[in-house]
Coordinates of C-alpha atoms and ligand atoms in Angstrom, one line a residue:
X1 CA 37.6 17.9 -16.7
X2 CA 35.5 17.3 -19.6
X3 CA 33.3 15.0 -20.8
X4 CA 35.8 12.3 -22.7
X5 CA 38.4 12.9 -19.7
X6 CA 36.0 11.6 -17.3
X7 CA 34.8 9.0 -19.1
X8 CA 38.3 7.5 -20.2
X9 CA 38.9 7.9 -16.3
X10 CA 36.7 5.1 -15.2
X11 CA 38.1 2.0 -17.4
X12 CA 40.1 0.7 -14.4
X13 CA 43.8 -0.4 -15.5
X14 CA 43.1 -4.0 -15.4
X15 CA 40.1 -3.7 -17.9
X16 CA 42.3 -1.7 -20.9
X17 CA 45.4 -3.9 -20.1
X18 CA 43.1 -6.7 -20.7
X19 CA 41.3 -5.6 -23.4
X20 CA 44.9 -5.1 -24.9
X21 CA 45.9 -8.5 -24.4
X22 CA 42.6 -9.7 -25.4
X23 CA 42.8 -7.8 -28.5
X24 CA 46.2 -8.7 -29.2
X25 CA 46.1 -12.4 -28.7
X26 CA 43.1 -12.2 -31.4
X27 CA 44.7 -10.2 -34.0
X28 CA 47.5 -12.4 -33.5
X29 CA 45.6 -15.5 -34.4
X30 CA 43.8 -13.5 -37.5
X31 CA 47.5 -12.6 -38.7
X32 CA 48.5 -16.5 -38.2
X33 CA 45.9 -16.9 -40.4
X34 CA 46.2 -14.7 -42.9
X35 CA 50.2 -15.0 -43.1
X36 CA 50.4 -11.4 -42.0
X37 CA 53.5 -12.3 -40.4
X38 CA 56.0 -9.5 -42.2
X39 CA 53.3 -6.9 -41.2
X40 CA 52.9 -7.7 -37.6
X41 CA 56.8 -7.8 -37.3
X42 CA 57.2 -4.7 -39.1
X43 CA 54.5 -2.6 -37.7
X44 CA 53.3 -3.8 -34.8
X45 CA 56.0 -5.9 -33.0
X46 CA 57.9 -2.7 -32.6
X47 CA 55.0 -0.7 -30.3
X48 CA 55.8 -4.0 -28.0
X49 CA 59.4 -3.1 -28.1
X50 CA 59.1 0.6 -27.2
X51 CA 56.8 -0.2 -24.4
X52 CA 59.0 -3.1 -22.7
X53 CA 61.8 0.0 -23.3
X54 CA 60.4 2.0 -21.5
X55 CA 59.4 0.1 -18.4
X56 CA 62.9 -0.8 -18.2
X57 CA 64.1 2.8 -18.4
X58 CA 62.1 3.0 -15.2
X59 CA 62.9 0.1 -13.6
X60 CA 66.9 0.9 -12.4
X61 CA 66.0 4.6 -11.5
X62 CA 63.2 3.4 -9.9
X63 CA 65.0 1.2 -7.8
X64 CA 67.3 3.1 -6.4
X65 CA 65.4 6.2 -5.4
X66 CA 62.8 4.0 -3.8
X67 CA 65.1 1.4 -1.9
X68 CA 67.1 4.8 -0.8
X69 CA 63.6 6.5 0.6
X70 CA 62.9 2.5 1.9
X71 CA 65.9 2.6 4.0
X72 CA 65.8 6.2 5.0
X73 CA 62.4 6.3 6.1
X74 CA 62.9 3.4 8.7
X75 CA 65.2 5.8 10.5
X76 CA 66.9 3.7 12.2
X77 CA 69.4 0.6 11.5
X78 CA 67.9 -1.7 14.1
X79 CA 64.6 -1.1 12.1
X80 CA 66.5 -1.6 8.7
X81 CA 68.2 -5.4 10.0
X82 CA 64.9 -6.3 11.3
X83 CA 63.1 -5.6 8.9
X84 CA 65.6 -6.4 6.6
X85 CA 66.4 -9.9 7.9
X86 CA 62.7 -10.5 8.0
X87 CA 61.9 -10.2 4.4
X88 CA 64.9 -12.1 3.6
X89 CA 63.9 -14.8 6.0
X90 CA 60.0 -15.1 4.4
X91 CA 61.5 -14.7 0.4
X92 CA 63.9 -17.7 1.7
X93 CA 61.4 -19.7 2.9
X94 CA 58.3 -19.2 0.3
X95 CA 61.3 -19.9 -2.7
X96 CA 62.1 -23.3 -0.4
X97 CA 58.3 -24.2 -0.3
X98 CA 58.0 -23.4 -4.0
X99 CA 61.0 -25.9 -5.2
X100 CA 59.5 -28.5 -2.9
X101 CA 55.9 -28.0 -4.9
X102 CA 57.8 -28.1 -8.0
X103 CA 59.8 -31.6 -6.8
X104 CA 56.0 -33.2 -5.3
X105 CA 54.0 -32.2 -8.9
X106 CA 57.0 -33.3 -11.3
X107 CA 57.9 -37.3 -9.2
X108 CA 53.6 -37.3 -8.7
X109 CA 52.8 -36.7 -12.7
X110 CA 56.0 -37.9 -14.4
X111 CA 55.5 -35.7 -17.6
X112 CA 59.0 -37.3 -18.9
X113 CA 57.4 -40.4 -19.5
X114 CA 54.7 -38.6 -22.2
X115 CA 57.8 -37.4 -24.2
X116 CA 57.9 -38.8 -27.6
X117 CA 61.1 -40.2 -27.9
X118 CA 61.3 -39.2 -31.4
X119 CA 61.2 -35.8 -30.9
X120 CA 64.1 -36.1 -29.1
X121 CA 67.0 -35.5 -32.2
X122 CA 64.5 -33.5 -33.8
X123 CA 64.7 -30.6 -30.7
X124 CA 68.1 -31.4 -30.0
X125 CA 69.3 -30.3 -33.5
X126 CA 66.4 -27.5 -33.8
X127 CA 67.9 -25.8 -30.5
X128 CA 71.5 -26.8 -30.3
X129 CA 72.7 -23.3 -31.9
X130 CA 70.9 -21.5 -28.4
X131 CA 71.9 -24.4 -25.9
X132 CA 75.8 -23.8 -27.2
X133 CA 75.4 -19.9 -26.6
X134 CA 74.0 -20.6 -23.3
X135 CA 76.4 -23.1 -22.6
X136 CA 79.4 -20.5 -23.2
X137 CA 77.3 -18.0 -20.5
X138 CA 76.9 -20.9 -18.0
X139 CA 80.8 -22.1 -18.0
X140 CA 82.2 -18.6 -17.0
X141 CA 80.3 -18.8 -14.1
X142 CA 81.0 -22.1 -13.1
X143 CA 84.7 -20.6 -13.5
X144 CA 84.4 -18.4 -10.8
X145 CA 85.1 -18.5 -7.0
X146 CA 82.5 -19.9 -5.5
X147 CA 82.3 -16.0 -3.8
X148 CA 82.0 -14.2 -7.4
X149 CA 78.4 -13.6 -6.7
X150 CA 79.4 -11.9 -3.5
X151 CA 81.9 -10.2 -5.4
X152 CA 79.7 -9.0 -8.4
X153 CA 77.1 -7.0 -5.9
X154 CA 79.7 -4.5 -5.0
X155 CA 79.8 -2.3 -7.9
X156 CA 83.1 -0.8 -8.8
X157 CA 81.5 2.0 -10.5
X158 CA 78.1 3.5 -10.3
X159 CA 77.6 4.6 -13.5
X160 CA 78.5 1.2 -14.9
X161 CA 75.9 -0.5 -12.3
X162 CA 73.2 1.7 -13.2
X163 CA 74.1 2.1 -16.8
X164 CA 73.2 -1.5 -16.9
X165 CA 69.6 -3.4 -15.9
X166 CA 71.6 -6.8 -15.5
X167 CA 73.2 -5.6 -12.8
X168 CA 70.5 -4.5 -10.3
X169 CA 72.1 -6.1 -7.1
X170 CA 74.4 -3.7 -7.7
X171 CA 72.4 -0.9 -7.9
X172 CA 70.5 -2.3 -5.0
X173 CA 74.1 -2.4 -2.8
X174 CA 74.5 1.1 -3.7
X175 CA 71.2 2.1 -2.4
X176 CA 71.1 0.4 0.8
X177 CA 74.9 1.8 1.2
X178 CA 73.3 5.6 0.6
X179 CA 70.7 5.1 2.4
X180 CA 72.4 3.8 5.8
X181 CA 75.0 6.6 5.3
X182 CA 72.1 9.3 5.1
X183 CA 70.6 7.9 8.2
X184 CA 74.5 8.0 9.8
X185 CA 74.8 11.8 8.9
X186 CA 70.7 12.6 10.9
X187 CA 67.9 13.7 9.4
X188 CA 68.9 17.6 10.5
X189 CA 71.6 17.7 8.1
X190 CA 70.2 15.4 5.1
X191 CA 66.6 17.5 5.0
X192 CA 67.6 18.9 1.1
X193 CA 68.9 15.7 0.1
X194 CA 66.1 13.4 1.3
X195 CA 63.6 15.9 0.1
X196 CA 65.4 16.1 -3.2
X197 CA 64.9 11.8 -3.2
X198 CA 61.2 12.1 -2.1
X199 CA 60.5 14.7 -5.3
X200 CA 62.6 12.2 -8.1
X201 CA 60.3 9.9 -6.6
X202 CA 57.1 12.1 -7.9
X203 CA 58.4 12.5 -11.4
X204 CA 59.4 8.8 -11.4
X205 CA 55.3 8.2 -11.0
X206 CA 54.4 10.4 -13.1
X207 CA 56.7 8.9 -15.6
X208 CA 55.2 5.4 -15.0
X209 CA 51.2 7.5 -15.2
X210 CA 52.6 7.7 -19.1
X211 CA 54.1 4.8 -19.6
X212 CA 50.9 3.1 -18.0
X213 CA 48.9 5.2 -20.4
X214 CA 50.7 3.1 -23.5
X215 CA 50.0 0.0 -21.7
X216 CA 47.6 -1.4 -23.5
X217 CA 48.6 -1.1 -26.8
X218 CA 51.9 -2.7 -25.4
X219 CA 50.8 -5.5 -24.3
X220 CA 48.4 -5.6 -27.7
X221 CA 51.9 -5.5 -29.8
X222 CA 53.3 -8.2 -27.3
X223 CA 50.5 -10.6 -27.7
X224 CA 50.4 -10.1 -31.4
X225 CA 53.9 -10.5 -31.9
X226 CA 53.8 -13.5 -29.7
X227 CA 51.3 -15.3 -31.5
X228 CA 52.9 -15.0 -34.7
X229 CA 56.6 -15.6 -33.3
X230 CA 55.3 -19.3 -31.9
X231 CA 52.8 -20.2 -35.4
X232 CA 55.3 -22.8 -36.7
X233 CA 55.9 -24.7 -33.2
X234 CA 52.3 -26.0 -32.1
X235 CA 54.5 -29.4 -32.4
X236 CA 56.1 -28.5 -30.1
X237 CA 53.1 -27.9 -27.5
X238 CA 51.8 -31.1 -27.9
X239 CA 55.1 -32.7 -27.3
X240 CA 55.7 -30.9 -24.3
X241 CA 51.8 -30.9 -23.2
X242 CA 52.3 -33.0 -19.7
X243 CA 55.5 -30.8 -19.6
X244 CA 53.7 -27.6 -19.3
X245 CA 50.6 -29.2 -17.6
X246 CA 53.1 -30.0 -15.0
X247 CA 54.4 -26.5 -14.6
X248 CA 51.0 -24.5 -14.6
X249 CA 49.5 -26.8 -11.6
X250 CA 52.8 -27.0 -9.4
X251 CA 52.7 -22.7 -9.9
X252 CA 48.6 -22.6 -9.7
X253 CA 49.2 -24.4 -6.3
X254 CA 51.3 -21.9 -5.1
X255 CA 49.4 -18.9 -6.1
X256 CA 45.7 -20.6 -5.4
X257 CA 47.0 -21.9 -1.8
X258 CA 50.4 -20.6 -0.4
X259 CA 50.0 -17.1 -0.8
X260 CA 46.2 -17.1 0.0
X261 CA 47.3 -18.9 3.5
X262 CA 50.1 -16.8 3.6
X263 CA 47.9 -13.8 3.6
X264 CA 45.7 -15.0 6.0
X265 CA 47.6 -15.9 8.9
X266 CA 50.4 -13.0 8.3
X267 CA 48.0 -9.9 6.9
X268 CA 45.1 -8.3 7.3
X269 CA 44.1 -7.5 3.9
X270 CA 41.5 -9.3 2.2
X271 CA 41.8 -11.7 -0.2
X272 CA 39.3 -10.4 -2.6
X273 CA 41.3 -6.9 -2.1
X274 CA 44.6 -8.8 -2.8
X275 CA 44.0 -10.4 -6.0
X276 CA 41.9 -7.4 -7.3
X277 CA 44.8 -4.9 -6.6
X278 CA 47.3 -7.2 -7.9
X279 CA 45.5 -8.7 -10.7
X280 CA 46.6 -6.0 -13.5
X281 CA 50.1 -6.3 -12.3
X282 CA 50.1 -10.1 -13.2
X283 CA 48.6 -8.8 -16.2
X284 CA 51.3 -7.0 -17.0
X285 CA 54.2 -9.4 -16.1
X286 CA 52.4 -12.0 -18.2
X287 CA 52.3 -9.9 -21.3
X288 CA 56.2 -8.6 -20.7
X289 CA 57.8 -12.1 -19.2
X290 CA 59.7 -9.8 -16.7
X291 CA 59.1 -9.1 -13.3
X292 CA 61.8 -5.8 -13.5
X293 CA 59.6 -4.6 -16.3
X294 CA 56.8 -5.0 -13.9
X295 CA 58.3 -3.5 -10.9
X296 CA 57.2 0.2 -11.4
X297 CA 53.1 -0.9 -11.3
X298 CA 53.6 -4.1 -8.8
X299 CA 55.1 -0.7 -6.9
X300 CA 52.5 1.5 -7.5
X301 CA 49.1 -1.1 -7.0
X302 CA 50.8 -2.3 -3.8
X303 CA 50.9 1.2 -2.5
X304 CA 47.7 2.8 -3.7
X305 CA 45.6 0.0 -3.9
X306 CA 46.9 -2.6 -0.8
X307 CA 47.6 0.5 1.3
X308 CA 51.0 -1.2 2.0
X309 CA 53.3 1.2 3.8
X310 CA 56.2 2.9 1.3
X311 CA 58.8 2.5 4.0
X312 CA 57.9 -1.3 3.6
X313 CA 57.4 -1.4 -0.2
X314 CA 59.8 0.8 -1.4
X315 CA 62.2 -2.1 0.2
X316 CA 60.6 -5.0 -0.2
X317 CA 59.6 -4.9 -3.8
X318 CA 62.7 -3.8 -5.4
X319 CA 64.9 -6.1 -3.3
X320 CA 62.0 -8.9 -4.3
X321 CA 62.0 -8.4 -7.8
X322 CA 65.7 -9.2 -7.9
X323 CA 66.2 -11.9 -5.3
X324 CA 62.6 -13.3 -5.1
X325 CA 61.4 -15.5 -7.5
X326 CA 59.5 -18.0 -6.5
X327 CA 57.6 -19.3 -9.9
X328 CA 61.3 -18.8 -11.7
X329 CA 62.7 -21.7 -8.6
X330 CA 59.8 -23.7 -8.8
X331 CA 60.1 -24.1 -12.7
X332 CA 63.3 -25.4 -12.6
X333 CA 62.6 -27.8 -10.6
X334 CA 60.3 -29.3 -12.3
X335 CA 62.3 -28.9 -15.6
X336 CA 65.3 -30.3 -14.0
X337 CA 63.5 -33.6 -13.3
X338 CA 61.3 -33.6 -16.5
X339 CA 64.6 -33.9 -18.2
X340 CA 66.1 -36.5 -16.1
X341 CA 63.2 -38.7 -16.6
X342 CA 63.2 -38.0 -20.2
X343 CA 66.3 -39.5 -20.3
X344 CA 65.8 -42.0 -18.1
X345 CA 67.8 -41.1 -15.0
X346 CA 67.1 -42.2 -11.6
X347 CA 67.3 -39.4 -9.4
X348 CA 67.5 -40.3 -5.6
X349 CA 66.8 -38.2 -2.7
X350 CA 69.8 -36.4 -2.2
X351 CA 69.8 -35.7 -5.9
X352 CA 66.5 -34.3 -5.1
X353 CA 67.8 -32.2 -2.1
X354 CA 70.8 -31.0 -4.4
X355 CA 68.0 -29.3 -7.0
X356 CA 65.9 -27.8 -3.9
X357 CA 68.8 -26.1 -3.0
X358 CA 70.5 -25.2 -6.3
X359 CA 67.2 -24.3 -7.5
X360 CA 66.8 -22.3 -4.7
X361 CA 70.3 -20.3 -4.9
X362 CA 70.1 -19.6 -8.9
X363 CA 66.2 -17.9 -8.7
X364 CA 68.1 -15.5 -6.2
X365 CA 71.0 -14.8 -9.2
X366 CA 68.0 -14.5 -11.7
X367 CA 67.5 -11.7 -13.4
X368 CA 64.0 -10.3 -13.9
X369 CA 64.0 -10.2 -17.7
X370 CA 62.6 -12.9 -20.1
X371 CA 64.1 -15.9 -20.3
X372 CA 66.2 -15.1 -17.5
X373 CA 66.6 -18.4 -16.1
X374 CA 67.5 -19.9 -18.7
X375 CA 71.3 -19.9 -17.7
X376 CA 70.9 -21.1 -14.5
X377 CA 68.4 -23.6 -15.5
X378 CA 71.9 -25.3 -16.7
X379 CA 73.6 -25.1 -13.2
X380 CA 71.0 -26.8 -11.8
X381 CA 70.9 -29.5 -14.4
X382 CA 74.9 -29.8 -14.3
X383 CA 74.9 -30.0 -10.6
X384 CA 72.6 -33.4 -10.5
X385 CA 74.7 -34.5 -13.7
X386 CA 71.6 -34.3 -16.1
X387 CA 73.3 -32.9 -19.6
X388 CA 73.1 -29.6 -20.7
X389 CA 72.0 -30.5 -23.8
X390 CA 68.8 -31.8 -22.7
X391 CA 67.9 -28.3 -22.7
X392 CA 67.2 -28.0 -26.2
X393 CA 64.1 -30.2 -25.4
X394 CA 62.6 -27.5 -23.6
X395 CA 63.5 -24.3 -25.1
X396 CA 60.6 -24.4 -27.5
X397 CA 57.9 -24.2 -25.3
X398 CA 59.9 -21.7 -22.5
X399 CA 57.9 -18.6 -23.5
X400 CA 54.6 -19.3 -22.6
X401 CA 55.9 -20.6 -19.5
X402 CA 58.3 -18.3 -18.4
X403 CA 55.1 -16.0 -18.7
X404 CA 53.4 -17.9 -16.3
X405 CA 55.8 -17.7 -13.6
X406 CA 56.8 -14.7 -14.1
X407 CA 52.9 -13.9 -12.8
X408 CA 54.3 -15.8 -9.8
X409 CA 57.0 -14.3 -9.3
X410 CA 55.4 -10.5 -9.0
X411 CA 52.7 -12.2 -6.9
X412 CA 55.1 -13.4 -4.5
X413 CA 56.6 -9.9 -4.2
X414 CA 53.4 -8.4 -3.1
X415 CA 52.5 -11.0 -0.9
X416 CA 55.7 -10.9 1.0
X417 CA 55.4 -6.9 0.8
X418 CA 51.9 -7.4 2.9
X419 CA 52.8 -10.0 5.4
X420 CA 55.9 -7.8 6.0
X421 CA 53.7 -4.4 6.3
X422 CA 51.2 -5.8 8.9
X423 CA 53.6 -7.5 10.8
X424 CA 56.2 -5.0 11.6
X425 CA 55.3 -4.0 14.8
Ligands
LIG1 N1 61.1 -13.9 -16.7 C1 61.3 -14.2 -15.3 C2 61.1 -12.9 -14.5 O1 61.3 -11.8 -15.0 C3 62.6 -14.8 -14.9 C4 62.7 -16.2 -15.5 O2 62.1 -17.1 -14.8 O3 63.2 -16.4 -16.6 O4 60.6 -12.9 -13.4

């Protein structure tokens, strides 16, 4: 190895990602300034777009190989519905507490009543083009049977589930389905075929090693072309400021005190340890917005660097990622009542019971992509009767904070992925 080798070596992941993001967010501003806007959209907007490419090239491959070496390795079924059950029952229950968080911060700070009426019209017509589009998405689910979303995990074709990243539960059904069925043939007569999983599973990382390798001047781009992208709407953050402020506490609660309690009555791993292992994957699904763009690191830090078990974590994560999203839950919550008090609307308890579990069942159907709850962000607000339109009033200022929780929602991921590893005896 020589000299430059070793050196580039020691800049831990953390330090470059943030130096990117650092970078970018700064160049960002200096473009603002300069009205560099065509350049940054024209040269450097698109090194953000090849980078968010190709961590979701990764991410359905990814999946499926590990959830299928998951399942396998647990070699037995008993151990698969335990363990199984289990980190169903904890994603459950931290998504429950994270809606309640959400309902306690929103009725205890009433950001509606900050909202200047005025602005009302003025979002309602800047947004109403996006809130119709959404609209359309959100009606043909409400269409369906009630059972659809049972319906739409079972894939009809493979090649369709995996030749599309929306539909990961799918691609998670077939996994689990492989998997059990490999165990059901014994390991005697599966050696090549497991062995064959375990190797795509070396060239996956590898893959990721590279794609890491462009991570900082990804996130750079994404920052840049962030900065630049939100220029004209600073309106819009002052509007929305008790809004936000709202949001950031109710998910700073939950990533300052329910995981860090979590982690010490269910783990053993340190907390220091925790948040320095997981602190460039929250990096990294701040940057992109998308916890299935983060998967392949959150996998690969909570392995090397949390010394969680792959048996555990090549389960846990990828079914996390999908179903888990415990910032995503707690955000609409706290949008769904922001709007209700905007408009003035009374919401009584078992209004408020209706949104914990609404809010609850949509994070599962979310997918890990930005923006992603966007769509059902509107079942939730139709199921308490607040209107759809109201939505406009918050699309403006969604970026920033679906960044935020999308930090949540990886963090939850990993936490469940520990409490999980060092209780599983
Ligand atoms: N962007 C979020 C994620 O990928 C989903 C959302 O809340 O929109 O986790």
């Amino acid at each position: 190895m020589n000299k430059e080798q070793s050196h580039r070596k020691h800049i831990p992941l953390y330090a470059k990602i943030l130096l990117g993001m650092g970078l970018g967010l700064g160049f960002g501003f200096l473009a603002m300034a300069l009205h560099w806007d065509g350049f940054v959209h024209d040269w450097v907007a698109p090194f953000g777009a090849i980078f968010m490419r190709l961590l979701k090239l990764i991410a359905v491959p990814l999946v499926l190989v590990s959830l299928i070496l998951g399942v396998v390795s647990l070699k037995d079924i008993r151990n698969l519905s335990r363990i199984g059950l289990k980190t169903i029952l904890i994603y459950v229950c931290t998504t429950i507490l994270a809606v309640s968080i959400g309902l306690v911060m929103v009725n205890m700070m009433k950001p509606g009543r900050f909202f200047p009426k005025d602005k009302q019209t003025e979002f309602v017509e800047r947004y109403q083009q996006t809130v119709t589009e959404r609209q359309t998405q959100m009606q043909q689910v409400q269409d369906e049977s009630p059972l659809q979303f049972v319906v739409d995990m079972v894939p009809e074709n493979l090649f369709q589930a995996v030749g599309n990243n929306s539909k990961m539960l799918q691609v998670i059904f077939f996994a689990l389905l492989f998997g059990v069925a490999l165990i059901g043939v014994g390991q005697s007569k599966t050696v090549s075929v497991v062995r064959f999983f375990q190797q795509l599973d070396l060239v996956l990382l590898k893959i990721i090693d590279f794609i890491m390798s462009f991570a900082p001047i990804g996130v750079f781009a994404l920052m840049a072309a962030l900065i630049v992208d939100y220029a004209g709407d600073m309106g819009i953050i002052s509007a929305l400021g008790m809004y936000a402020l709202t949001v950031v506490l109710a998910l700073a609660v939950i990533i300052v005190l329910v995981y860090p309690t979590l982690l010490r009555i269910f783990s053993k791993k340190k907390l220091g340890q925790f948040f320095k292992a997981v602190f460039p994957v929250q990096m990294l699904a701040f940057s992109t917005s998308s916890s299935a763009a983060t998967l392949p690191l959150t996998m690969e830090r909570t392995q090397k660097h949390l010394g969680v078990s792959e048996e555990v974590s090549n389960f846990v994560l990828p079914v996390g990622v999908t179903i888990n999203m415990d910032g995503t839950s707690c955000y609409q919550a706290v949008a769904a009542v922001f709007l209700a008090q905007v408009i003035g609307l009374d919401l009584t308890f078992s209004q408020m019971l209706l949104i914990l579990a609404t809010a609850t069942i949509s994070s599962i159907g979310t997918p890990g992509i930005p923006g992603g709850s966007i769509v059902m962000l509107m079942i939730v607000l139709d199921s308490v009767g607040i209107p759809i339109e109201g939505l406009a009033l918050i699309l403006g200022i969604d970026r920033p904070l679906d960044m935020l929780r999308t930090v949540v929602n990886v963090t939850g991921d990993t936490t469940v992925a520990c409490v999980v590893d060092d209780t599983k005896k």
